[in-house]
Structure formats: structure tokens, C-alpha cells
Short mmCIF file of C-alpha atoms and ligand atoms in Angstrom, two decimals:
data_model
loop_
_atom_site.label_atom_id
_atom_site.label_comp_id
_atom_site.label_asym_id
_atom_site.label_seq_id
_atom_site.Cartn_x
_atom_site.Cartn_y
_atom_site.Cartn_z
CA MET A 1 0.05 -0.07 0.04
CA SER A 2 1.45 3.49 -0.65
CA SER A 3 1.38 6.07 1.95
CA ASN A 4 -1.25 7.89 0.18
CA ASN A 5 -4.18 5.37 0.97
CA ALA A 6 -2.66 4.34 4.45
CA PRO A 7 -4.80 4.57 7.22
CA ILE A 8 -5.04 7.69 9.30
CA ARG A 9 -5.59 7.91 13.05
CA LYS A 10 -8.94 9.49 12.86
CA ASP A 11 -10.20 6.33 10.91
CA PHE A 12 -10.30 4.85 14.55
CA PRO A 13 -12.54 5.66 17.50
CA ALA A 14 -11.32 8.72 19.61
CA ASP A 15 -10.63 6.50 22.66
CA PHE A 16 -8.85 3.79 20.90
CA ARG A 17 -5.72 2.62 22.58
CA TRP A 18 -2.43 3.08 20.80
CA GLY A 19 0.40 1.01 22.25
CA VAL A 20 3.73 -0.65 21.90
CA SER A 21 4.26 -4.11 23.41
CA THR A 22 7.41 -5.37 25.11
CA SER A 23 8.13 -8.12 27.58
CA SER A 24 10.59 -8.46 30.52
CA PHE A 25 12.98 -11.14 29.66
CA GLN A 26 13.31 -10.13 26.02
CA ILE A 27 14.40 -6.56 26.66
CA GLU A 28 15.46 -5.88 30.40
CA GLY A 29 18.83 -7.62 30.80
CA ALA A 30 19.96 -7.25 34.43
CA GLY A 31 19.93 -10.99 34.53
CA GLN A 32 21.47 -11.41 37.80
CA GLU A 33 21.15 -7.80 39.17
CA ASP A 34 19.20 -6.73 42.25
CA GLY A 35 18.47 -9.90 43.86
CA LYS A 36 16.70 -11.69 40.64
CA GLY A 37 16.54 -15.11 40.62
CA GLU A 38 17.18 -17.76 37.75
CA SER A 39 14.24 -18.11 35.42
CA ILE A 40 13.58 -21.19 32.98
CA TRP A 41 14.69 -19.08 30.18
CA ASP A 42 18.01 -18.10 31.83
CA ARG A 43 18.74 -21.97 32.32
CA PHE A 44 17.34 -22.65 28.91
CA CYS A 45 20.03 -20.35 27.30
CA LYS A 46 22.78 -22.11 29.12
CA GLN A 47 21.98 -25.31 27.30
CA PRO A 48 24.26 -25.65 24.30
CA GLY A 49 22.07 -25.52 20.94
CA ARG A 50 19.11 -24.26 22.38
CA ILE A 51 19.38 -20.49 21.25
CA ARG A 52 20.46 -20.08 17.50
CA ASP A 53 23.12 -17.46 18.15
CA GLY A 54 24.13 -19.05 21.43
CA SER A 55 23.06 -15.78 23.23
CA ASN A 56 20.93 -15.34 26.25
CA GLY A 57 19.06 -12.38 28.20
CA ASN A 58 21.85 -11.17 30.59
CA VAL A 59 22.00 -7.84 28.84
CA ALA A 60 19.44 -7.73 26.23
CA CYS A 61 18.35 -4.14 25.49
CA ASP A 62 19.41 -3.18 29.11
CA HIS A 63 16.18 -1.89 29.44
CA TYR A 64 16.44 -2.27 33.35
CA HIS A 65 18.90 0.53 33.01
CA LEU A 66 17.76 2.31 29.99
CA TRP A 67 14.13 2.42 30.73
CA PRO A 68 13.71 6.32 31.12
CA GLN A 69 14.83 6.86 27.47
CA ASP A 70 12.82 3.79 26.17
CA LEU A 71 9.73 5.30 27.68
CA ASP A 72 10.84 8.77 26.31
CA MET A 73 10.84 7.08 22.88
CA ALA A 74 7.44 5.64 23.26
CA LYS A 75 5.98 8.93 24.49
CA GLY A 76 7.91 10.77 21.46
CA LEU A 77 5.84 8.37 19.19
CA GLY A 78 2.48 9.47 20.55
CA VAL A 79 1.35 6.24 21.91
CA ASN A 80 -1.03 6.23 25.03
CA ALA A 81 -0.54 2.69 26.22
CA TYR A 82 2.51 0.73 27.01
CA ARG A 83 2.57 -3.05 27.44
CA PHE A 84 5.21 -4.58 29.78
CA SER A 85 5.69 -7.72 31.60
CA VAL A 86 6.81 -8.33 35.22
CA ALA A 87 9.61 -11.03 35.56
CA TRP A 88 8.53 -13.19 38.29
CA PRO A 89 12.06 -14.28 39.20
CA ARG A 90 12.61 -10.48 40.17
CA ILE A 91 9.67 -10.51 42.80
CA LEU A 92 10.03 -13.90 44.08
CA PRO A 93 13.52 -15.27 43.34
CA ASN A 94 12.72 -18.49 44.88
CA GLY A 95 9.48 -18.91 43.22
CA SER A 96 6.79 -18.63 46.10
CA LEU A 97 6.58 -17.47 49.71
CA GLY A 98 7.02 -20.66 51.17
CA ARG A 99 10.50 -20.88 49.78
CA GLY A 100 11.93 -17.37 50.21
CA ALA A 101 11.00 -13.66 50.71
CA VAL A 102 9.74 -10.86 48.34
CA ASN A 103 12.53 -9.19 46.86
CA GLU A 104 12.12 -5.65 47.52
CA ALA A 105 14.19 -4.40 44.86
CA GLY A 106 12.36 -6.16 42.00
CA LEU A 107 9.12 -4.49 43.08
CA ALA A 108 10.79 -1.09 43.23
CA PHE A 109 12.09 -1.43 39.72
CA TYR A 110 8.57 -1.79 38.45
CA ASP A 111 7.43 0.72 40.79
CA ARG A 112 9.65 3.25 38.99
CA LEU A 113 8.73 1.63 35.69
CA VAL A 114 5.07 2.24 36.28
CA ASP A 115 5.57 5.75 37.72
CA GLY A 116 7.70 6.71 34.52
CA MET A 117 4.96 5.68 32.36
CA LEU A 118 2.42 7.83 34.11
CA GLU A 119 4.60 10.59 34.21
CA ARG A 120 4.66 10.51 30.34
CA GLY A 121 0.86 9.91 29.80
CA LEU A 122 1.47 6.16 28.93
CA ASP A 123 -1.26 3.98 30.35
CA PRO A 124 0.47 0.90 31.79
CA TRP A 125 -0.63 -2.51 30.53
CA CYS A 126 0.86 -5.20 32.55
CA THR A 127 1.27 -9.03 31.37
CA LEU A 128 2.01 -11.00 34.61
CA TYR A 129 3.37 -13.97 32.79
CA HIS A 130 5.34 -13.80 29.76
CA TRP A 131 7.16 -17.08 30.11
CA ASP A 132 10.08 -16.14 32.55
CA LEU A 133 9.14 -18.79 35.21
CA PRO A 134 11.26 -19.05 38.18
CA GLN A 135 13.55 -22.09 37.68
CA VAL A 136 13.03 -23.30 41.19
CA LEU A 137 9.34 -23.94 40.24
CA GLN A 138 10.58 -25.95 37.13
CA GLU A 139 12.44 -28.24 39.33
CA GLN A 140 8.98 -29.39 40.80
CA GLY A 141 7.64 -29.67 37.34
CA GLY A 142 6.92 -26.18 36.30
CA TRP A 143 3.48 -25.73 34.87
CA THR A 144 2.76 -29.29 34.94
CA SER A 145 2.55 -29.22 38.63
CA ARG A 146 -0.65 -27.86 40.31
CA GLU A 147 1.63 -26.32 43.00
CA THR A 148 2.59 -23.77 40.35
CA VAL A 149 -0.86 -22.39 40.08
CA ALA A 150 -0.70 -21.65 43.85
CA ALA A 151 2.67 -19.97 43.37
CA PHE A 152 1.24 -17.95 40.52
CA LEU A 153 -1.79 -16.72 42.87
CA GLU A 154 1.03 -15.44 45.37
CA TYR A 155 2.91 -13.73 43.06
CA THR A 156 -0.16 -12.06 41.43
CA ASP A 157 -1.29 -11.01 44.82
CA ILE A 158 1.99 -9.38 45.55
CA VAL A 159 2.31 -7.62 42.32
CA THR A 160 -1.29 -6.38 42.06
CA ARG A 161 -1.05 -5.20 45.58
CA ARG A 162 1.97 -3.22 44.90
CA LEU A 163 1.00 -1.74 41.61
CA GLY A 164 -2.71 -2.08 41.47
CA ASP A 165 -3.30 1.40 42.39
CA ARG A 166 -1.75 2.76 39.25
CA VAL A 167 -2.09 -0.14 36.72
CA LYS A 168 -5.46 -0.73 35.40
CA HIS A 169 -5.04 -3.13 32.77
CA TRP A 170 -3.85 -6.63 33.52
CA ILE A 171 -3.09 -9.54 31.39
CA THR A 172 -2.62 -12.79 33.27
CA HIS A 173 -0.79 -14.83 30.68
CA ASN A 174 0.72 -14.17 27.26
CA GLU A 175 0.19 -17.00 24.59
CA PRO A 176 -0.27 -20.17 26.42
CA TRP A 177 0.39 -22.13 23.26
CA CYS A 178 4.08 -20.83 23.13
CA SER A 179 4.53 -21.20 26.92
CA CYS A 180 2.97 -24.81 27.03
CA MET A 181 3.04 -26.41 23.44
CA MET A 182 6.49 -24.86 22.30
CA GLY A 183 7.68 -25.19 25.89
CA TYR A 184 6.80 -28.78 27.06
CA TRP A 185 5.94 -30.67 23.74
CA GLU A 186 7.78 -29.15 20.70
CA ASN A 187 11.12 -28.83 22.66
CA ILE A 188 11.55 -25.32 21.01
CA HIS A 189 11.06 -23.11 24.13
CA ALA A 190 11.89 -23.34 27.71
CA PRO A 191 11.82 -25.58 29.68
CA GLY A 192 12.49 -27.92 26.47
CA GLY A 193 10.14 -30.90 26.76
CA THR A 194 8.67 -33.29 24.24
CA SER A 195 5.65 -34.55 25.80
CA PHE A 196 2.32 -33.79 24.57
CA ALA A 197 0.52 -34.99 27.67
CA ASP A 198 2.73 -32.77 29.80
CA ALA A 199 1.93 -29.79 27.53
CA LEU A 200 -1.62 -30.15 27.89
CA GLN A 201 -1.41 -30.61 31.68
CA ALA A 202 0.73 -27.34 31.82
CA ASN A 203 -1.95 -25.55 29.79
CA HIS A 204 -4.69 -26.46 31.81
CA HIS A 205 -2.67 -25.16 34.82
CA VAL A 206 -1.89 -21.86 33.02
CA VAL A 207 -5.59 -21.25 32.18
CA LEU A 208 -6.59 -22.34 35.41
CA SER A 209 -4.02 -19.78 37.14
CA HIS A 210 -5.53 -17.28 34.97
CA GLY A 211 -9.04 -17.82 36.08
CA GLN A 212 -8.06 -18.08 39.82
CA ALA A 213 -5.92 -14.91 39.59
CA ILE A 214 -8.80 -12.71 38.44
CA PRO A 215 -10.64 -12.18 41.64
CA VAL A 216 -7.13 -11.70 43.37
CA ILE A 217 -6.44 -8.99 40.78
CA ARG A 218 -9.90 -7.31 41.11
CA LYS A 219 -9.46 -7.41 45.06
CA ASN A 220 -6.19 -5.39 44.71
CA SER A 221 -6.72 -3.11 41.88
CA ALA A 222 -9.82 -1.17 41.77
CA ASP A 223 -11.84 -0.77 38.48
CA ALA A 224 -9.10 -2.86 36.85
CA LYS A 225 -9.65 -4.44 33.39
CA VAL A 226 -8.53 -8.02 33.29
CA GLY A 227 -7.95 -10.36 30.41
CA ILE A 228 -5.49 -13.04 28.72
CA THR A 229 -3.69 -12.94 25.52
CA LEU A 230 -3.87 -15.79 23.22
CA SER A 231 -1.76 -16.31 20.02
CA LEU A 232 -4.61 -17.16 17.43
CA HIS A 233 -4.51 -18.19 13.73
CA PRO A 234 -6.86 -17.91 10.89
CA ILE A 235 -6.87 -21.44 9.22
CA THR A 236 -7.93 -22.74 5.76
CA ALA A 237 -7.81 -26.09 4.27
CA ALA A 238 -5.39 -26.89 1.36
CA SER A 239 -8.46 -28.12 -0.68
CA ASP A 240 -12.27 -28.38 -0.34
CA SER A 241 -12.27 -31.98 -0.11
CA ALA A 242 -13.96 -33.58 2.84
CA GLU A 243 -10.41 -34.73 4.06
CA ASP A 244 -8.88 -31.69 3.98
CA LEU A 245 -11.90 -29.83 5.59
CA ALA A 246 -11.95 -32.39 8.43
CA ALA A 247 -8.32 -31.75 8.91
CA LEU A 248 -8.80 -28.05 9.15
CA LYS A 249 -11.55 -28.69 11.69
CA ARG A 250 -9.04 -30.84 13.80
CA HIS A 251 -6.11 -28.51 13.54
CA ASP A 252 -8.32 -25.72 14.70
CA GLY A 253 -9.43 -27.58 17.53
CA LEU A 254 -6.03 -27.96 19.20
CA ARG A 255 -4.63 -24.43 17.68
CA ASN A 256 -7.43 -21.96 18.57
CA ARG A 257 -10.62 -23.74 20.13
CA TRP A 258 -8.55 -25.79 23.02
CA PHE A 259 -7.63 -22.18 24.47
CA LEU A 260 -10.74 -20.27 23.66
CA ASP A 261 -13.53 -22.86 24.39
CA PRO A 262 -12.63 -23.23 28.19
CA LEU A 263 -12.15 -19.28 28.56
CA PHE A 264 -15.70 -19.05 27.04
CA GLY A 265 -17.21 -21.44 29.40
CA ARG A 266 -17.63 -24.39 26.84
CA GLY A 267 -15.00 -26.59 28.37
CA TYR A 268 -12.52 -28.31 26.33
CA PRO A 269 -13.82 -29.10 22.82
CA ALA A 270 -15.29 -32.86 22.63
CA ASP A 271 -13.90 -33.61 19.30
CA THR A 272 -10.20 -32.37 20.22
CA LEU A 273 -10.72 -34.19 23.66
CA GLU A 274 -11.15 -37.49 21.90
CA LEU A 275 -8.13 -37.04 19.55
CA VAL A 276 -5.79 -36.22 22.31
CA GLY A 277 -6.77 -39.51 23.97
CA ASP A 278 -4.74 -40.23 27.12
CA ALA A 279 -2.79 -37.13 26.80
CA ALA A 280 -5.85 -35.12 28.13
CA PRO A 281 -5.22 -33.11 31.03
CA GLU A 282 -6.43 -33.93 34.64
CA ILE A 283 -9.24 -31.62 35.51
CA VAL A 284 -10.25 -31.18 39.13
CA GLU A 285 -13.81 -30.61 39.86
CA GLY A 286 -14.43 -26.59 39.71
CA ASP A 287 -11.58 -25.92 37.30
CA LEU A 288 -13.49 -25.49 34.18
CA ALA A 289 -15.82 -22.83 36.16
CA ALA A 290 -12.74 -21.11 37.51
CA ILE A 291 -10.95 -21.03 33.83
CA ALA A 292 -14.35 -19.54 32.52
CA THR A 293 -14.22 -16.59 35.15
CA PRO A 294 -15.67 -13.70 32.97
CA THR A 295 -12.84 -11.19 31.67
CA ASP A 296 -12.91 -7.70 30.32
CA PHE A 297 -11.37 -8.35 27.37
CA LEU A 298 -9.69 -11.08 25.17
CA GLY A 299 -6.09 -10.20 24.24
CA VAL A 300 -5.18 -11.41 20.55
CA ASN A 301 -1.77 -11.74 19.03
CA TYR A 302 -1.70 -12.00 15.38
CA TYR A 303 1.07 -12.80 13.08
CA PHE A 304 0.15 -15.17 10.54
CA PRO A 305 -2.49 -17.59 8.97
CA GLU A 306 -1.97 -21.16 8.41
CA MET A 307 -3.04 -23.76 5.86
CA VAL A 308 -3.39 -27.38 6.67
CA LYS A 309 -4.29 -30.78 4.74
CA ASP A 310 -5.24 -34.14 5.99
CA ASP A 311 -2.39 -36.28 7.10
CA GLN A 312 -3.12 -39.59 8.71
CA ASP A 313 0.65 -40.40 9.42
CA PRO A 314 1.11 -39.54 13.18
CA LYS A 315 4.73 -38.87 12.57
CA THR A 316 3.96 -35.81 10.26
CA GLY A 317 0.26 -35.26 11.00
CA GLY A 318 0.71 -35.30 14.80
CA PRO A 319 -2.30 -36.03 17.18
CA MET A 320 -4.48 -33.76 14.87
CA ARG A 321 -3.67 -35.98 11.82
CA ALA A 322 -3.25 -32.71 9.73
CA SER A 323 0.01 -31.18 8.42
CA LEU A 324 0.74 -27.57 7.60
CA VAL A 325 0.83 -26.64 3.91
CA GLU A 326 3.50 -23.95 2.62
CA LYS A 327 1.37 -21.72 0.44
CA GLU A 328 3.25 -20.75 -2.75
CA GLY A 329 3.74 -17.32 -4.14
CA VAL A 330 2.84 -15.48 -1.10
CA GLU A 331 4.48 -12.65 0.70
CA ARG A 332 6.60 -13.69 3.67
CA THR A 333 8.43 -11.97 6.62
CA GLY A 334 12.04 -12.71 7.49
CA PHE A 335 10.92 -15.68 9.70
CA GLY A 336 9.10 -17.14 6.83
CA TRP A 337 5.58 -16.36 8.30
CA GLU A 338 3.08 -15.48 5.67
CA VAL A 339 2.07 -11.75 5.51
CA SER A 340 -1.76 -11.86 5.62
CA PRO A 341 -3.74 -8.50 6.58
CA GLN A 342 -6.94 -10.13 5.30
CA GLY A 343 -6.13 -13.08 7.95
CA LEU A 344 -6.51 -10.40 10.76
CA VAL A 345 -9.99 -9.62 9.36
CA ASP A 346 -10.86 -13.38 8.93
CA LEU A 347 -9.52 -14.00 12.56
CA LEU A 348 -11.25 -11.04 14.27
CA THR A 349 -14.49 -11.56 12.42
CA ARG A 350 -14.54 -15.40 13.40
CA LEU A 351 -13.76 -14.47 17.16
CA GLN A 352 -16.72 -12.19 17.07
CA ARG A 353 -19.05 -14.58 15.55
CA ASP A 354 -18.02 -17.63 17.50
CA TYR A 355 -17.20 -16.29 20.93
CA ASN A 356 -18.56 -12.76 20.99
CA PRO A 357 -15.86 -11.24 23.44
CA PRO A 358 -17.10 -8.00 25.05
CA VAL A 359 -13.86 -6.31 24.07
CA ILE A 360 -10.96 -7.43 22.00
CA GLN A 361 -7.31 -5.79 22.41
CA LEU A 362 -4.99 -6.64 19.77
CA THR A 363 -1.91 -6.92 22.19
CA GLU A 364 0.86 -7.94 19.43
CA ASN A 365 1.27 -7.59 15.86
CA GLY A 366 4.42 -7.22 13.95
CA SER A 367 7.16 -8.59 11.67
CA THR A 368 10.83 -9.25 11.52
CA PHE A 369 12.85 -8.55 8.40
CA GLU A 370 16.54 -8.09 7.78
CA ASP A 371 17.29 -4.63 8.75
CA VAL A 372 20.29 -2.62 7.74
CA LEU A 373 21.55 0.46 9.25
CA THR A 374 22.39 2.58 6.33
CA PRO A 375 25.06 5.22 6.35
CA ASP A 376 22.35 7.92 6.48
CA GLY A 377 21.93 6.63 10.16
CA ARG A 378 18.35 5.40 9.26
CA VAL A 379 16.89 1.88 8.69
CA HIS A 380 14.64 1.95 5.69
CA ASP A 381 12.40 -0.89 6.60
CA LYS A 382 9.75 -0.41 4.03
CA GLU A 383 8.39 -3.98 4.23
CA ARG A 384 7.79 -3.43 7.99
CA LEU A 385 6.21 -0.16 7.32
CA SER A 386 3.99 -1.64 4.72
CA TYR A 387 3.07 -4.70 6.93
CA LEU A 388 2.13 -2.21 9.68
CA GLN A 389 0.00 0.15 7.44
CA ARG A 390 -1.71 -2.85 5.83
CA HIS A 391 -2.58 -4.65 9.23
CA LEU A 392 -3.95 -1.22 10.37
CA ALA A 393 -6.01 -1.02 7.20
CA ALA A 394 -7.26 -4.59 8.08
CA LEU A 395 -7.98 -3.58 11.50
CA LYS A 396 -10.12 -0.86 10.52
CA GLN A 397 -11.90 -2.86 8.10
CA ALA A 398 -12.85 -5.44 11.06
CA ILE A 399 -13.81 -2.65 13.28
CA ALA A 400 -16.11 -1.14 10.54
CA ALA A 401 -17.57 -4.91 10.38
CA GLY A 402 -18.45 -4.60 13.97
CA VAL A 403 -15.82 -6.22 15.77
CA PRO A 404 -15.18 -4.56 19.25
CA VAL A 405 -11.49 -4.00 18.75
CA LYS A 406 -10.42 -1.11 21.25
CA GLY A 407 -6.78 -1.14 21.19
CA TYR A 408 -3.68 -2.10 18.88
CA PHE A 409 -0.07 -2.65 20.25
CA ALA A 410 2.70 -2.91 17.86
CA TRP A 411 5.33 -5.57 18.64
CA SER A 412 7.87 -4.41 19.48
CA LEU A 413 9.12 -1.21 20.61
CA LEU A 414 12.61 -2.30 20.43
CA ASP A 415 14.44 -5.22 18.48
CA ASN A 416 14.97 -7.74 21.48
CA PHE A 417 15.79 -11.38 22.46
CA GLU A 418 13.60 -13.29 20.16
CA TRP A 419 13.49 -16.52 22.24
CA ALA A 420 15.22 -19.58 20.45
CA GLU A 421 16.22 -17.22 17.53
CA GLY A 422 18.42 -14.99 20.04
CA TYR A 423 19.00 -11.40 18.68
CA LEU A 424 18.74 -12.86 14.84
CA ARG A 425 15.14 -11.58 14.55
CA ARG A 426 14.64 -7.83 14.68
CA PHE A 427 10.99 -6.91 15.38
CA GLY A 428 11.44 -3.56 16.73
CA ILE A 429 9.98 -0.45 15.20
CA ALA A 430 13.20 1.03 16.82
CA TYR A 431 16.60 -0.54 15.79
CA VAL A 432 18.85 -1.53 18.90
CA ASP A 433 22.57 -1.34 17.99
CA TYR A 434 23.45 -3.97 20.79
CA ALA A 435 27.16 -2.91 20.98
CA SER A 436 26.46 0.48 22.01
CA GLN A 437 22.84 0.00 23.05
CA ARG A 438 21.66 3.08 21.02
CA ARG A 439 18.08 2.94 19.60
CA ILE A 440 17.35 4.24 16.28
CA LEU A 441 13.63 4.65 15.17
CA LYS A 442 13.29 2.75 11.96
CA ASP A 443 11.19 4.32 9.11
CA SER A 444 8.13 2.05 10.22
CA GLY A 445 8.61 3.72 13.71
CA LEU A 446 8.69 7.22 12.31
CA TRP A 447 5.62 6.31 10.19
CA TYR A 448 3.66 5.06 13.30
CA GLY A 449 4.75 8.29 15.19
CA ARG A 450 3.39 10.40 12.33
CA PHE A 451 0.19 8.40 12.09
CA LEU A 452 -0.24 8.83 15.89
CA ASN A 453 0.20 12.63 15.54
CA GLU A 454 -1.84 13.42 12.69
C1 FCB B 1 5.03 -13.70 20.22
C2 FCB B 1 5.61 -13.53 21.62
C3 FCB B 1 6.46 -12.43 21.75
C4 FCB B 1 7.34 -12.41 20.38
C5 FCB B 1 6.70 -12.39 19.30
C6 FCB B 1 7.42 -12.12 18.02
O1 FCB B 1 4.72 -15.20 20.29
O2 FCB B 1 4.27 -13.25 22.31
O3 FCB B 1 7.17 -12.51 22.92
O4 FCB B 1 8.38 -13.47 20.44
O5 FCB B 1 6.04 -13.52 19.16
#
């Protein structure tokens, strides 16, 4: 899309939230500072071969020290909301109160950060869990253990008691698919497991901890809006054969409905439950009711659509007997993810039709490309700029169709530690020169700033 027909801010409701999104482990650094405990990602990074460039989060963007300039940059863009996450091991280095005291220095850091946002007119949106579980809890099974649910509630109580007077938007968990499926089954993320059953049990505890945390947050943070963020994908079938259409339904069952259905009070989808067989999680009486505790919004992270075909070979088709099909001739990001603004429209309209959430917040959307810092001191990331413009145009279309989206958060403010890819993938609208820690707004960031100030 040329900038002539790019969306403009006035196309969106006046009270729309415009933000940038970040997470603790990916930007903070200060890996061993001020009493922080070890997280599963610190441990994972130490295992050879886990992170593509052999890196870790010890320094990252050094946001722990450079946060005032990062918040200044966010303010300069003109965003009115800032999404960050709290690192649990900074607050409870030993995971839970039974194992050790609260680390005051960790709480004090987030106090300063939140005050810094408020001073700059940025509304703080806090994610409680963006994957950095205290390692000590992993030693007792991590999210596969029900004890971790209790520990999460303690941690939530401590954080929301401290910040709940100023933070009014809370996201319990970021993307259970990634923390559980990629972490416990696909062996890509920390803690690095290969068991489907563990992943489903871990996910059950994650969503249970979400539901049980809601009343805790509401008690400590008057008038707060509370939600959970899911990574969701619009899915199509490779053909309209009955087999491929059935594969689409099965794949959607695990990829999307497995998360959405219980949160919206329907329990786990019966068809998917049957397919997972013995790997199904252990569910205690009352769990499903807790998971379905009403929220104020559904957080959606949208990156790419998927296409699947029928595949009855369990080695390639997996438990859902469906495998991904690489579409030919489509535009892709540096990660190989398909670029599909239409996918965002499809996903949002489907969510409204099938689940009718009161409010949707687009808590992440963004792209990675090979960025080059050119001699003029700029990063001319025209693909990311175009990605951003076209996804905002898609968002405008979805809103016009009646989907109640109330906010958009660009992933991410800064280039950062992209999990198993280390620093090889740049998602920022600001470039980070890791050697000097200098930040340079890319053309996409400069455009976002102009868009916001129009
Ligand atoms: C999402 C994660 C986020 C970031 C982006 C690229 O799955 O929530 O931390 O890694 O992908």
C-alpha cells in the first residue's frame, strides 16, 4: 500500500488505545541484578544448541537501566499505552513465599517503571506471565505441577497489591500455546520438553491460574480491566475435499478452540478431547468454572494464518492428523511467516461470530525482516512499514464490520531477544545497536509516530 491510501488515526475511534508491546526477558537484561532469581529462560539459554546464536538475556536491551529513554521514545511516538511484563523471578527469586521472601528491589524497579509511564502519559498494561518462570518452580515440574498455580496466585497478589493502584490493565498470561506447547512438547522453548501430555497438563494449569487470578487482581486493583492474551491463527484447508476440511477442523481444535472454548465457558472441545486421548489433562472439579471466570477483554496476538491438509501419518500429521501446507507465491516475513492482513480480518470476525468477546485488544502484531542500518543513520524498513500500514487498514475494516477492537499494540518497541532465535530476528520499530545500546527509530517507527500525531 502506498502511503497515500494508508490508514489515518482519525479512521479509528477517539478513545482507541495505541500502544507498543514488550516483555521482561526480551528487553530487560540485568539477568543477575538486584536479587533477581534464575528463570527457566536463563537456564534454557545455558544449554548448548537451544538458542540459535548462542546468546542469552543477561544484557538484552539493558532496558532495566535504560528504561527512562525507552519510555521517552514511546512517548515521543505518541502512543497512549505501553505493554510490559513483570519478571516473576525478580519479585520472588525462590518462586513462592514458602521458599523465600519477596525481593523488594524487584518490586521497586516496576514501581519506578510504572511511575515513569504515568509521568509520560502512558497507560501501563501489565502482563503477569510472559514466560520467565522461576527455575526453582521448574524443578518441581513447572506448569505441569498444580503447585505452580498456587505460586502464581501468590505472585499475582504481591504484584497487584503493589502496582494495582496505578496499573489498570492486567493480562494474566501471554500465549499459553507458546509457553506450554512450544515449551513442554515441541521442544523449542523453555523448559524444553517433548511430551504432549505434559503440554496439555501445563496448559490446563496456566489457564486455571488465569481464572483463579482474576478475583485476586480485582481485589487489589479497583476498576481494573483484566484479560488473557492468546496467539490465534485463521486457518484454511489446502482444498475443499472432505478430508482436508476435516483436517482443518481438527487442527483448529488444538490451535484455537482448545484455548478459546474453556475460557468462554464451553469446556475443552469434545472432538479435540477425543483426539488427544490419554494425553488429556487431569481436571479437578471446579477447574472449568474457574477458567471461565468472565474477563473484561480478550487479548489477541496476530502474526500469520495457516493452511492445513489431511495427514493420517502420526509422525507428520501429529495427534490432529493434519499437517501444515506451505502456500506458494505468498509474501513472507524474514521468519517465513506469511504476511496476510486479510487473515487478521478473518480471525477477528470469526472470534466475534463464534465467541462474541465483550472487547478485543490486539496486544501484539508485527514482523521481522533483515534490517540494515544505512550510512544515513536510518533503517529503511519498507516491508515492516507496509506490514504495519496494511494491518492497520485490516483492523479498520474489522472494526467497521462491528468487531469490538479497542486497542492495537505494535510488537515491538525495540529489537530484542527473540527467544530461540536469540538476537537474529529484529521485530522492533526501533533498531537496537546492541554494541552501543543505541536506539534508532526505523522508518516504520517514524511512520507510526506520524500516524499517531496526525
Ligand atoms: C509472540 C511473543 C512475543 C514475540 C513475538 C514475535 O509469540 O508473544 O514475545 O516473541 O511472538
